[in-house]
mmCIF file of C-alpha atoms and ligand atoms in Angstrom:
data_model
loop_
_atom_site.group_PDB
_atom_site.id
_atom_site.type_symbol
_atom_site.label_atom_id
_atom_site.label_comp_id
_atom_site.label_asym_id
_atom_site.label_seq_id
_atom_site.Cartn_x
_atom_site.Cartn_y
_atom_site.Cartn_z
ATOM 1 C CA MET A 247 -0.101 0.202 -0.008
ATOM 2 C CA ARG A 248 2.798 2.187 0.966
ATOM 3 C CA LEU A 249 4.732 1.358 -1.962
ATOM 4 C CA LEU A 250 1.723 2.012 -4.178
ATOM 5 C CA SER A 251 1.183 5.510 -2.572
ATOM 6 C CA ILE A 252 4.969 6.308 -2.925
ATOM 7 C CA SER A 253 5.102 5.346 -6.637
ATOM 8 C CA PHE A 254 1.739 7.171 -7.086
ATOM 9 C CA ILE A 255 3.416 10.191 -5.695
ATOM 10 C CA GLY A 256 6.365 9.530 -8.141
ATOM 11 C CA PHE A 257 4.028 9.517 -11.183
ATOM 12 C CA ILE A 258 2.415 12.987 -10.272
ATOM 13 C CA LEU A 259 5.653 14.462 -9.817
ATOM 14 C CA LEU A 260 6.879 13.369 -13.076
ATOM 15 C CA PHE A 261 3.729 14.333 -14.797
ATOM 16 C CA SER A 262 3.422 17.827 -13.198
ATOM 17 C CA SER A 263 7.392 18.329 -13.952
ATOM 18 C CA CYS A 264 6.795 17.713 -17.761
ATOM 19 C CA PHE A 265 5.023 21.159 -17.512
ATOM 20 C CA GLY A 266 7.873 22.637 -15.889
ATOM 21 C CA ASP A 267 5.588 24.222 -13.146
ATOM 22 C CA GLU A 268 7.662 23.797 -9.945
ATOM 23 C CA LYS A 269 5.077 25.550 -7.661
ATOM 24 C CA GLN A 270 2.674 23.155 -8.529
ATOM 25 C CA GLU A 271 4.731 20.391 -8.236
ATOM 26 C CA GLU A 272 5.357 21.431 -4.599
ATOM 27 C CA LYS A 273 1.655 21.886 -4.029
ATOM 28 C CA ILE A 274 1.037 18.388 -5.105
ATOM 29 C CA GLU A 275 3.624 16.982 -3.144
ATOM 30 C CA SER A 276 2.549 18.459 -0.020
ATOM 31 C CA SER A 277 -1.315 17.817 -0.512
ATOM 32 C CA LEU A 278 -0.240 14.127 -0.831
ATOM 33 C CA ASP A 279 2.034 14.301 2.189
ATOM 34 C CA ASN A 280 -0.637 15.585 4.373
ATOM 35 C CA LYS A 281 -3.069 12.527 3.404
ATOM 36 C CA LEU A 282 -0.430 10.081 4.131
ATOM 37 C CA TRP A 283 0.974 11.903 7.192
ATOM 38 C CA ILE A 284 0.152 10.256 10.586
ATOM 39 C CA PRO A 285 1.399 12.420 13.866
ATOM 40 C CA HIS A 286 4.438 10.691 15.620
ATOM 41 C CA PRO A 287 3.233 8.625 19.017
ATOM 42 C CA LEU A 288 5.049 11.460 21.178
ATOM 43 C CA VAL A 289 2.986 14.172 19.345
ATOM 44 C CA GLN A 290 -0.085 12.197 19.893
ATOM 45 C CA ALA A 291 0.653 11.341 23.316
ATOM 46 C CA TYR A 292 1.831 14.777 24.583
ATOM 47 C CA PRO A 293 -0.184 17.215 22.475
ATOM 48 C CA ASN A 294 0.195 20.149 24.897
ATOM 49 C CA TYR A 295 4.019 20.050 24.926
ATOM 50 C CA ILE A 296 5.294 18.504 21.760
ATOM 51 C CA ASP A 297 4.371 20.385 18.270
ATOM 52 C CA SER A 298 6.096 17.955 16.003
ATOM 53 C CA ILE A 299 9.012 15.842 14.977
ATOM 54 C CA SER A 300 10.666 16.311 11.661
ATOM 55 C CA ASN A 301 14.143 15.893 10.061
ATOM 56 C CA ASN A 302 15.471 14.412 13.246
ATOM 57 C CA ILE A 303 14.331 17.356 15.464
ATOM 58 C CA LEU A 304 11.689 17.232 18.041
ATOM 59 C CA TYR A 305 9.966 20.900 18.223
ATOM 60 C CA TRP A 306 8.549 21.767 21.596
ATOM 61 C CA LYS A 307 5.424 23.983 21.743
ATOM 62 C CA ASP A 308 7.544 26.481 23.911
ATOM 63 C CA GLY A 309 10.059 27.012 20.820
ATOM 64 C CA ASN A 310 12.762 24.886 22.135
ATOM 65 C CA GLN A 311 14.352 21.886 20.179
ATOM 66 C CA SER A 312 15.683 18.464 20.979
ATOM 67 C CA ILE A 313 17.589 16.042 18.987
ATOM 68 C CA TYR A 314 15.265 13.155 18.113
ATOM 69 C CA ASP A 315 17.693 10.197 17.121
ATOM 70 C CA ASP A 316 21.347 10.853 18.093
ATOM 71 C CA GLN A 317 22.400 8.292 15.241
ATOM 72 C CA ILE A 318 24.692 6.268 17.697
ATOM 73 C CA GLU A 319 24.352 2.384 17.573
ATOM 74 C CA LYS A 320 23.748 1.105 20.967
ATOM 75 C CA ASN A 321 23.477 -2.081 22.620
ATOM 76 C CA PHE A 322 20.979 -2.964 25.353
ATOM 77 C CA GLU A 323 22.766 -1.589 28.454
ATOM 78 C CA GLU A 324 23.840 1.604 26.261
ATOM 79 C CA LYS A 325 20.096 2.141 25.391
ATOM 80 C CA ILE A 326 19.388 2.239 29.204
ATOM 81 C CA ALA A 327 22.409 4.353 30.086
ATOM 82 C CA ASN A 328 22.216 6.948 27.654
ATOM 83 C CA PRO A 329 19.158 6.904 25.178
ATOM 84 C CA ASP A 330 18.223 9.390 22.906
ATOM 85 C CA ILE A 331 14.296 10.169 22.520
ATOM 86 C CA GLU A 332 13.855 7.663 19.629
ATOM 87 C CA ASP A 333 15.467 4.640 22.014
ATOM 88 C CA MET A 334 12.366 5.216 24.345
ATOM 89 C CA LEU A 335 10.210 3.585 21.628
ATOM 90 C CA PHE A 336 12.544 0.648 21.177
ATOM 91 C CA PHE A 337 10.626 -1.945 22.733
ATOM 92 C CA PRO A 338 6.711 -2.027 22.003
ATOM 93 C CA TYR A 339 4.655 -2.431 25.299
ATOM 94 C CA PRO A 340 2.534 -5.322 24.730
ATOM 95 C CA SER A 341 -1.082 -5.519 25.257
ATOM 96 C CA SER A 342 -1.051 -9.122 26.743
ATOM 97 C CA PHE A 343 0.924 -10.476 29.225
ATOM 98 C CA SER A 344 3.751 -13.084 28.717
ATOM 99 C CA ASN A 345 6.900 -13.823 30.736
ATOM 100 C CA PRO A 346 9.495 -11.091 29.099
ATOM 101 C CA GLU A 347 12.181 -12.321 26.894
ATOM 102 C CA ILE A 348 15.715 -11.358 27.876
ATOM 103 C CA ASN A 349 16.158 -7.758 28.277
ATOM 104 C CA GLU A 350 12.784 -7.152 27.103
ATOM 105 C CA ASP A 351 11.874 -3.755 29.033
ATOM 106 C CA PRO A 352 9.260 -1.883 27.213
ATOM 107 C CA GLY A 353 9.178 1.689 28.770
ATOM 108 C CA ARG A 354 12.309 1.313 30.809
ATOM 109 C CA ILE A 355 14.460 3.110 28.351
ATOM 110 C CA ARG A 356 13.973 6.955 29.334
ATOM 111 C CA ASN A 357 15.595 10.028 27.953
ATOM 112 C CA GLU A 358 15.925 11.934 31.305
ATOM 113 C CA ASP A 359 15.697 15.401 29.493
ATOM 114 C CA PHE A 360 12.786 14.539 27.738
ATOM 115 C CA PHE A 361 10.778 14.074 31.157
ATOM 116 C CA LYS A 362 12.597 17.247 32.768
ATOM 117 C CA LYS A 363 11.332 19.300 29.787
ATOM 118 C CA MET A 364 7.666 18.611 30.552
ATOM 119 C CA TYR A 365 7.539 17.792 34.456
ATOM 120 C CA GLY A 366 10.305 20.190 35.740
ATOM 121 C CA GLU A 367 14.219 20.311 35.867
ATOM 122 C CA THR A 368 14.704 20.349 39.392
ATOM 123 C CA LYS A 369 12.946 19.068 42.579
ATOM 124 C CA THR A 370 11.393 22.233 43.400
ATOM 125 C CA GLN A 371 9.990 22.515 39.945
ATOM 126 C CA VAL A 372 8.654 19.135 39.856
ATOM 127 C CA ALA A 373 6.935 19.789 43.549
ATOM 128 C CA GLN A 374 5.296 23.068 42.116
ATOM 129 C CA ASN A 375 3.257 20.878 39.653
ATOM 130 C CA LEU A 376 2.301 18.295 42.124
ATOM 131 C CA ASP A 377 -1.426 17.653 43.320
ATOM 132 C CA THR A 378 -3.291 15.531 45.540
ATOM 133 C CA VAL A 379 -5.032 12.061 44.690
ATOM 134 C CA TYR A 380 -7.192 10.449 47.140
ATOM 135 C CA TRP A 381 -6.187 7.035 46.875
ATOM 136 C CA LEU A 382 -8.929 4.330 47.444
ATOM 137 C CA PRO A 383 -11.028 6.770 49.680
ATOM 138 C CA SER A 384 -13.490 4.390 50.962
ATOM 139 C CA SER A 385 -10.974 1.848 51.864
ATOM 140 C CA VAL A 386 -7.256 2.724 52.231
ATOM 141 C CA ASN A 387 -8.042 6.338 52.354
ATOM 142 C CA GLN A 388 -4.473 7.855 51.925
ATOM 143 C CA LEU A 389 -3.244 11.188 50.117
ATOM 144 C CA LEU A 390 -0.866 10.832 47.397
ATOM 145 C CA LEU A 391 1.034 13.403 45.556
ATOM 146 C CA VAL A 392 1.708 13.160 41.641
ATOM 147 C CA SER A 393 2.002 15.635 38.935
ATOM 148 C CA SER A 394 -0.935 17.611 37.414
ATOM 149 C CA ILE A 395 1.080 17.916 34.105
ATOM 150 C CA ASN A 396 -0.612 15.981 31.381
ATOM 151 C CA GLN A 397 -3.497 15.355 34.088
ATOM 152 C CA VAL A 398 -1.512 12.492 35.792
ATOM 153 C CA ASP A 399 -3.136 13.274 38.864
ATOM 154 C CA GLN A 400 -6.621 12.791 37.276
ATOM 155 C CA HIS A 401 -5.720 9.650 35.484
ATOM 156 C CA LEU A 402 -4.441 8.202 38.961
ATOM 157 C CA GLN A 403 -7.722 9.349 40.726
ATOM 158 C CA GLN A 404 -9.682 7.460 38.063
ATOM 159 C CA ILE A 405 -7.597 4.490 38.609
ATOM 160 C CA SER A 406 -8.036 4.857 42.290
ATOM 161 C CA ASN A 407 -11.799 5.262 42.120
ATOM 162 C CA THR A 408 -12.050 2.075 40.019
ATOM 163 C CA LEU A 409 -9.952 -0.126 42.399
ATOM 164 C CA ASP A 410 -11.688 1.145 45.240
ATOM 165 C CA THR A 411 -14.822 -0.690 44.222
ATOM 166 C CA LEU A 412 -12.846 -3.891 44.202
ATOM 167 C CA PRO A 413 -12.266 -5.107 47.746
ATOM 168 C CA HIS A 414 -10.564 -8.235 46.678
ATOM 169 C CA LEU A 415 -7.565 -6.379 45.282
ATOM 170 C CA HIS A 416 -7.177 -3.939 48.180
ATOM 171 C CA LYS A 417 -4.399 -5.833 50.144
ATOM 172 C CA PHE A 418 -2.377 -5.076 46.912
ATOM 173 C CA LEU A 419 -2.775 -1.333 47.178
ATOM 174 C CA GLN A 420 -2.635 -0.725 51.163
ATOM 175 C CA ASN A 421 0.760 1.195 52.103
ATOM 176 C CA PRO A 422 1.511 2.150 48.799
ATOM 177 C CA GLY A 423 5.382 2.185 48.503
ATOM 178 C CA GLY A 424 5.437 5.906 47.178
ATOM 179 C CA THR A 425 4.796 8.013 44.222
ATOM 180 C CA PHE A 426 6.897 11.398 44.141
ATOM 181 C CA ASN A 427 10.360 11.021 45.462
ATOM 182 C CA TRP A 428 13.333 13.171 43.762
ATOM 183 C CA ARG A 429 16.142 10.579 43.799
ATOM 184 C CA LYS A 430 18.773 8.641 41.657
ATOM 185 C CA ILE A 431 18.200 4.940 40.803
ATOM 186 C CA ALA A 432 20.035 2.648 43.359
ATOM 187 C CA GLY A 433 23.560 2.338 41.912
ATOM 188 C CA THR A 434 23.277 4.496 38.746
ATOM 189 C CA ASP A 435 23.552 7.962 37.973
ATOM 190 C CA ARG A 436 20.126 8.341 36.426
ATOM 191 C CA LEU A 437 17.038 9.788 38.136
ATOM 192 C CA SER A 438 14.132 7.526 38.946
ATOM 193 C CA MET A 439 10.785 8.294 37.267
ATOM 194 C CA HIS A 440 9.541 8.752 40.966
ATOM 195 C CA SER A 441 11.612 12.006 40.537
ATOM 196 C CA PHE A 442 8.847 13.478 38.167
ATOM 197 C CA GLY A 443 5.714 12.544 39.927
ATOM 198 C CA ILE A 444 4.540 10.400 37.326
ATOM 199 C CA THR A 445 4.708 6.873 39.046
ATOM 200 C CA ILE A 446 3.276 4.649 41.881
ATOM 201 C CA ASP A 447 4.804 1.832 43.694
ATOM 202 C CA ILE A 448 1.810 -0.111 45.249
ATOM 203 C CA ASN A 449 2.037 -2.328 48.290
ATOM 204 C CA ILE A 450 5.712 -3.333 48.645
ATOM 205 C CA GLN A 451 4.639 -6.488 50.660
ATOM 206 C CA TYR A 452 3.575 -8.250 47.392
ATOM 207 C CA ALA A 453 6.169 -7.112 45.138
ATOM 208 C CA ASN A 454 8.901 -8.655 43.540
ATOM 209 C CA TYR A 455 12.009 -6.481 42.432
ATOM 210 C CA TRP A 456 14.834 -7.811 40.394
ATOM 211 C CA GLN A 457 17.209 -5.677 42.289
ATOM 212 C CA TRP A 458 16.130 -7.295 45.816
ATOM 213 C CA VAL A 459 17.271 -10.711 44.461
ATOM 214 C CA TYR A 460 20.088 -10.170 41.804
ATOM 215 C CA LYS A 461 23.669 -10.555 42.823
ATOM 216 C CA GLU A 462 26.541 -9.580 40.486
ATOM 217 C CA GLY A 463 28.457 -12.275 38.832
ATOM 218 C CA GLU A 464 25.096 -14.763 39.187
ATOM 219 C CA ALA A 465 22.648 -15.488 36.821
ATOM 220 C CA PHE A 466 19.886 -13.164 36.324
ATOM 221 C CA PRO A 467 16.766 -14.059 38.739
ATOM 222 C CA ASN A 468 13.806 -15.832 37.565
ATOM 223 C CA TYR A 469 10.880 -13.633 36.756
ATOM 224 C CA LYS A 470 8.211 -13.456 39.742
ATOM 225 C CA ASN A 471 4.859 -11.875 40.031
ATOM 226 C CA GLN A 472 2.486 -11.793 42.750
ATOM 227 C CA ILE A 473 0.350 -8.792 41.213
ATOM 228 C CA PRO A 474 -3.099 -9.718 39.896
ATOM 229 C CA LEU A 475 -3.420 -8.829 36.181
ATOM 230 C CA GLU A 476 -6.966 -7.360 37.032
ATOM 231 C CA ILE A 477 -4.955 -4.416 38.657
ATOM 232 C CA VAL A 478 -2.587 -3.806 35.807
ATOM 233 C CA ARG A 479 -5.331 -3.666 33.131
ATOM 234 C CA ILE A 480 -6.922 -0.883 35.064
ATOM 235 C CA PHE A 481 -3.805 0.916 35.334
ATOM 236 C CA GLU A 482 -3.155 0.192 31.487
ATOM 237 C CA LYS A 483 -6.711 1.568 30.616
ATOM 238 C CA HIS A 484 -5.148 4.884 31.782
ATOM 239 C CA HIS A 485 -1.951 4.463 30.040
ATOM 240 C CA PHE A 486 0.155 3.855 32.988
ATOM 241 C CA ILE A 487 2.752 1.069 32.183
ATOM 242 C CA TRP A 488 3.541 -1.823 34.412
ATOM 243 C CA GLY A 489 7.213 -2.884 35.533
ATOM 244 C CA GLY A 490 5.760 -6.582 35.708
ATOM 245 C CA LYS A 491 6.000 -6.712 31.803
ATOM 246 C CA TRP A 492 9.852 -6.051 32.221
ATOM 247 C CA TYR A 493 12.682 -8.588 32.023
ATOM 248 C CA HIS A 494 14.203 -6.328 34.813
ATOM 249 C CA PHE A 495 10.848 -6.842 36.693
ATOM 250 C CA ASP A 496 9.604 -4.273 39.163
ATOM 251 C CA THR A 497 6.131 -5.509 39.938
ATOM 252 C CA MET A 498 4.912 -2.914 42.216
ATOM 253 C CA HIS A 499 5.776 0.198 39.867
ATOM 254 C CA PHE A 500 3.286 1.774 37.557
ATOM 255 C CA GLU A 501 4.236 4.642 35.327
ATOM 256 C CA TYR A 502 2.377 7.073 33.088
ATOM 257 C CA ARG A 503 3.515 6.776 29.602
ATOM 258 C CA PRO A 504 0.916 7.355 27.199
ATOM 259 C CA GLU A 505 3.173 7.140 23.924
ATOM 260 C CA LEU A 506 3.419 3.365 24.658
ATOM 261 C CA PHE A 507 -0.429 2.776 24.109
ATOM 262 C CA LEU A 508 -0.963 4.420 20.631
ATOM 263 C CA PRO A 509 -2.189 2.686 17.624
ATOM 264 C CA TYR A 510 0.507 4.044 15.535
ATOM 265 C CA THR A 511 4.149 2.653 15.804
ATOM 266 C CA LEU A 512 7.122 3.655 13.596
ATOM 267 C CA GLU A 513 8.183 1.545 10.729
HETATM 268 ZN ZN1 ZN B 264 8.705 2.437 41.283
#
Protein backbone atom coordinates (compact mmCIF):
# COMPACT_ATOMS: atom_id res chain seq x y z
CA MET A 1 0.00 0.00 0.00
CA ARG A 2 2.84 2.34 1.00
CA LEU A 3 4.85 1.39 -2.10
CA LEU A 4 1.80 2.04 -4.24
CA SER A 5 1.35 5.47 -2.64
CA ILE A 6 5.00 6.37 -3.14
CA SER A 7 4.95 5.34 -6.81
CA PHE A 8 1.73 7.30 -7.22
CA ILE A 9 3.42 10.43 -5.82
CA GLY A 10 6.35 9.76 -8.16
CA PHE A 11 4.02 9.51 -11.12
CA ILE A 12 2.26 12.76 -10.24
CA LEU A 13 5.58 14.56 -9.76
CA LEU A 14 6.94 13.24 -13.05
CA PHE A 15 3.72 14.18 -14.82
CA SER A 16 3.66 17.69 -13.41
CA SER A 17 7.38 18.30 -14.02
CA CYS A 18 6.75 17.71 -17.74
CA PHE A 19 4.96 21.04 -17.68
CA GLY A 20 7.82 22.70 -15.82
CA ASP A 21 5.60 24.15 -13.11
CA GLU A 22 7.68 23.76 -9.93
CA LYS A 23 5.18 25.55 -7.69
CA GLN A 24 2.44 23.17 -8.79
CA GLU A 25 4.78 20.27 -8.14
CA GLU A 26 5.35 21.41 -4.55
CA LYS A 27 1.63 21.88 -4.04
CA ILE A 28 0.83 18.36 -5.16
CA GLU A 29 3.64 16.89 -3.11
CA SER A 30 2.53 18.61 0.09
CA SER A 31 -1.15 17.78 -0.38
CA LEU A 32 -0.31 14.11 -0.93
CA ASP A 33 2.05 14.14 2.04
CA ASN A 34 -0.72 15.53 4.21
CA LYS A 35 -2.98 12.63 3.31
CA LEU A 36 -0.31 10.05 4.20
CA TRP A 37 0.97 11.85 7.27
CA ILE A 38 0.30 10.37 10.72
CA PRO A 39 1.46 12.32 13.80
CA HIS A 40 4.38 10.80 15.67
CA PRO A 41 3.34 8.75 18.76
CA LEU A 42 5.03 11.31 21.05
CA VAL A 43 3.08 14.16 19.42
CA GLN A 44 -0.16 12.22 19.90
CA ALA A 45 0.70 11.35 23.50
CA TYR A 46 1.83 14.83 24.63
CA PRO A 47 -0.12 17.30 22.46
CA ASN A 48 0.20 20.13 24.99
CA TYR A 49 4.00 19.99 24.93
CA ILE A 50 5.21 18.62 21.59
CA ASP A 51 4.46 20.38 18.33
CA SER A 52 6.06 18.03 15.82
CA ILE A 53 9.02 15.85 14.97
CA SER A 54 10.70 16.24 11.62
CA ASN A 55 14.20 16.03 10.12
CA ASN A 56 15.40 14.43 13.35
CA ILE A 57 14.34 17.41 15.49
CA LEU A 58 11.64 17.36 18.16
CA TYR A 59 9.95 20.79 18.22
CA TRP A 60 8.54 21.69 21.65
CA LYS A 61 5.53 24.00 21.78
CA ASP A 62 7.57 26.59 23.73
CA GLY A 63 9.98 26.96 20.80
CA ASN A 64 12.76 24.76 22.15
CA GLN A 65 14.20 21.92 20.11
CA SER A 66 15.66 18.51 21.02
CA ILE A 67 17.60 16.04 18.89
CA TYR A 68 15.34 13.06 18.24
CA ASP A 69 17.83 10.41 17.09
CA ASP A 70 21.52 10.77 18.04
CA GLN A 71 22.41 8.26 15.27
CA ILE A 72 24.64 6.30 17.67
CA GLU A 73 24.49 2.49 17.50
CA LYS A 74 23.86 1.16 21.03
CA ASN A 75 23.53 -2.22 22.69
CA PHE A 76 20.88 -2.79 25.36
CA GLU A 77 22.96 -1.48 28.30
CA GLU A 78 23.93 1.63 26.32
CA LYS A 79 20.29 2.28 25.39
CA ILE A 80 19.35 2.14 29.09
CA ALA A 81 22.31 4.26 30.23
CA ASN A 82 22.34 6.91 27.51
CA PRO A 83 19.20 6.87 25.38
CA ASP A 84 18.08 9.44 22.87
CA ILE A 85 14.36 10.18 22.53
CA GLU A 86 13.94 7.67 19.70
CA ASP A 87 15.34 4.83 21.84
CA MET A 88 12.44 5.19 24.29
CA LEU A 89 10.13 3.51 21.76
CA PHE A 90 12.54 0.64 20.98
CA PHE A 91 10.46 -2.04 22.75
CA PRO A 92 6.73 -1.96 21.93
CA TYR A 93 4.60 -2.27 25.07
CA PRO A 94 2.62 -5.54 24.82
CA SER A 95 -1.15 -5.36 25.34
CA SER A 96 -1.28 -8.89 26.79
CA PHE A 97 1.03 -10.56 29.29
CA SER A 98 3.66 -13.22 28.77
CA ASN A 99 6.97 -13.72 30.58
CA PRO A 100 9.37 -11.11 29.17
CA GLU A 101 12.20 -12.23 26.88
CA ILE A 102 15.83 -11.47 27.83
CA ASN A 103 16.26 -7.68 28.25
CA GLU A 104 12.73 -6.98 26.98
CA ASP A 105 11.93 -3.87 29.07
CA PRO A 106 9.23 -1.82 27.27
CA GLY A 107 9.22 1.71 28.72
CA ARG A 108 12.35 1.23 30.86
CA ILE A 109 14.50 3.12 28.31
CA ARG A 110 13.98 6.79 29.19
CA ASN A 111 15.63 10.01 28.06
CA GLU A 112 15.87 12.03 31.27
CA ASP A 113 15.90 15.46 29.56
CA PHE A 114 12.65 14.59 27.79
CA PHE A 115 10.81 14.15 31.11
CA LYS A 116 12.57 17.13 32.72
CA LYS A 117 11.25 19.31 29.89
CA MET A 118 7.62 18.50 30.75
CA TYR A 119 7.56 17.72 34.46
CA GLY A 120 10.36 19.97 35.80
CA GLU A 121 14.15 20.30 35.73
CA THR A 122 14.59 20.25 39.53
CA LYS A 123 12.96 18.83 42.63
CA THR A 124 11.47 22.27 43.35
CA GLN A 125 10.05 22.67 39.85
CA VAL A 126 8.46 19.19 39.90
CA ALA A 127 7.07 19.84 43.39
CA GLN A 128 5.36 23.03 42.19
CA ASN A 129 3.20 20.96 39.85
CA LEU A 130 2.19 18.21 42.29
CA ASP A 131 -1.44 17.68 43.19
CA THR A 132 -3.34 15.41 45.56
CA VAL A 133 -4.85 12.03 44.73
CA TYR A 134 -7.23 10.45 47.23
CA TRP A 135 -6.03 6.87 47.13
CA LEU A 136 -8.93 4.42 47.51
CA PRO A 137 -10.95 6.93 49.59
CA SER A 138 -13.51 4.43 50.95
CA SER A 139 -10.95 1.81 52.03
CA VAL A 140 -7.24 2.74 52.18
CA ASN A 141 -7.98 6.48 52.34
CA GLN A 142 -4.51 7.92 51.89
CA LEU A 143 -3.30 11.13 50.22
CA LEU A 144 -0.74 10.80 47.44
CA LEU A 145 1.11 13.51 45.52
CA VAL A 146 1.58 13.19 41.75
CA SER A 147 2.12 15.65 38.91
CA SER A 148 -0.84 17.57 37.51
CA ILE A 149 1.09 17.98 34.22
CA ASN A 150 -0.54 15.90 31.45
CA GLN A 151 -3.39 15.33 33.99
CA VAL A 152 -1.44 12.50 35.64
CA ASP A 153 -3.26 13.27 38.91
CA GLN A 154 -6.67 12.92 37.25
CA HIS A 155 -5.69 9.65 35.56
CA LEU A 156 -4.46 8.19 38.87
CA GLN A 157 -7.61 9.39 40.66
CA GLN A 158 -9.76 7.54 38.12
CA ILE A 159 -7.65 4.39 38.60
CA SER A 160 -8.03 4.77 42.35
CA ASN A 161 -11.80 5.22 42.14
CA THR A 162 -12.15 2.01 40.09
CA LEU A 163 -9.85 0.01 42.39
CA ASP A 164 -11.78 1.31 45.41
CA THR A 165 -14.84 -0.67 44.27
CA LEU A 166 -12.90 -3.98 44.08
CA PRO A 167 -12.26 -5.15 47.69
CA HIS A 168 -10.57 -8.44 46.66
CA LEU A 169 -7.67 -6.32 45.30
CA HIS A 170 -7.22 -3.97 48.25
CA LYS A 171 -4.47 -5.91 50.04
CA PHE A 172 -2.19 -5.20 47.04
CA LEU A 173 -2.96 -1.48 47.23
CA GLN A 174 -2.64 -0.72 50.93
CA ASN A 175 0.49 1.06 52.21
CA PRO A 176 1.62 2.19 48.75
CA GLY A 177 5.40 2.27 48.45
CA GLY A 178 5.41 5.85 47.18
CA THR A 179 4.78 8.28 44.34
CA PHE A 180 6.91 11.47 44.17
CA ASN A 181 10.48 11.09 45.37
CA TRP A 182 13.32 13.05 43.71
CA ARG A 183 16.13 10.50 43.71
CA LYS A 184 18.62 8.58 41.59
CA ILE A 185 18.02 4.91 40.75
CA ALA A 186 20.14 2.92 43.23
CA GLY A 187 23.62 2.24 41.86
CA THR A 188 23.18 4.55 38.84
CA ASP A 189 23.50 8.22 37.93
CA ARG A 190 20.02 8.24 36.37
CA LEU A 191 17.00 9.90 37.96
CA SER A 192 14.22 7.52 38.97
CA MET A 193 10.88 8.24 37.28
CA HIS A 194 9.56 8.77 40.82
CA SER A 195 11.43 12.09 40.60
CA PHE A 196 8.83 13.40 38.14
CA GLY A 197 5.67 12.49 40.07
CA ILE A 198 4.34 10.24 37.28
CA THR A 199 4.66 6.87 39.03
CA ILE A 200 3.28 4.85 41.93
CA ASP A 201 4.67 1.82 43.74
CA ILE A 202 1.80 -0.18 45.21
CA ASN A 203 2.11 -2.41 48.32
CA ILE A 204 5.77 -3.46 48.65
CA GLN A 205 4.71 -6.52 50.65
CA TYR A 206 3.51 -8.22 47.43
CA ALA A 207 6.25 -6.86 45.19
CA ASN A 208 8.99 -8.64 43.30
CA TYR A 209 11.93 -6.51 42.18
CA TRP A 210 14.97 -7.86 40.33
CA GLN A 211 17.35 -5.56 42.25
CA TRP A 212 16.34 -7.21 45.57
CA VAL A 213 17.42 -10.67 44.40
CA TYR A 214 20.14 -10.11 41.78
CA LYS A 215 23.75 -10.62 42.77
CA GLU A 216 26.57 -9.37 40.54
CA GLY A 217 28.25 -12.24 38.71
CA GLU A 218 25.33 -14.62 39.28
CA ALA A 219 22.59 -15.69 36.86
CA PHE A 220 19.77 -13.18 36.36
CA PRO A 221 16.90 -14.00 38.76
CA ASN A 222 13.84 -15.85 37.46
CA TYR A 223 10.78 -13.74 36.74
CA LYS A 224 8.33 -13.60 39.66
CA ASN A 225 5.03 -11.78 40.15
CA GLN A 226 2.22 -11.75 42.73
CA ILE A 227 0.25 -8.75 41.42
CA PRO A 228 -3.11 -9.72 39.81
CA LEU A 229 -3.38 -8.79 36.12
CA GLU A 230 -6.81 -7.32 36.96
CA ILE A 231 -4.95 -4.42 38.65
CA VAL A 232 -2.54 -4.09 35.72
CA ARG A 233 -5.38 -3.80 33.20
CA ILE A 234 -7.02 -0.98 35.19
CA PHE A 235 -3.74 1.00 35.23
CA GLU A 236 -3.11 0.30 31.55
CA LYS A 237 -6.57 1.55 30.60
CA HIS A 238 -5.33 4.95 31.87
CA HIS A 239 -1.97 4.62 30.08
CA PHE A 240 0.22 3.62 33.01
CA ILE A 241 2.79 0.97 32.06
CA TRP A 242 3.60 -1.85 34.50
CA GLY A 243 7.12 -2.85 35.59
CA GLY A 244 5.91 -6.46 35.70
CA LYS A 245 6.14 -6.58 31.89
CA TRP A 246 9.92 -6.05 32.10
CA TYR A 247 12.66 -8.68 32.05
CA HIS A 248 14.16 -6.43 34.77
CA PHE A 249 10.90 -6.89 36.69
CA ASP A 250 9.62 -4.34 39.21
CA THR A 251 6.07 -5.54 39.85
CA MET A 252 4.98 -2.81 42.29
CA HIS A 253 5.82 -0.07 39.76
CA PHE A 254 3.31 1.75 37.51
CA GLU A 255 4.28 4.78 35.39
CA TYR A 256 2.30 7.20 33.19
CA ARG A 257 3.61 6.69 29.63
CA PRO A 258 0.82 7.37 27.12
CA GLU A 259 3.16 7.15 24.11
CA LEU A 260 3.39 3.37 24.60
CA PHE A 261 -0.36 2.78 24.19
CA LEU A 262 -0.98 4.38 20.81
CA PRO A 263 -2.22 2.48 17.78
CA TYR A 264 0.44 3.94 15.49
CA THR A 265 3.98 2.65 15.65
CA LEU A 266 7.04 3.70 13.67
CA GLU A 267 8.37 1.54 10.83
ZN1 LIG B 1 8.73 2.40 41.35
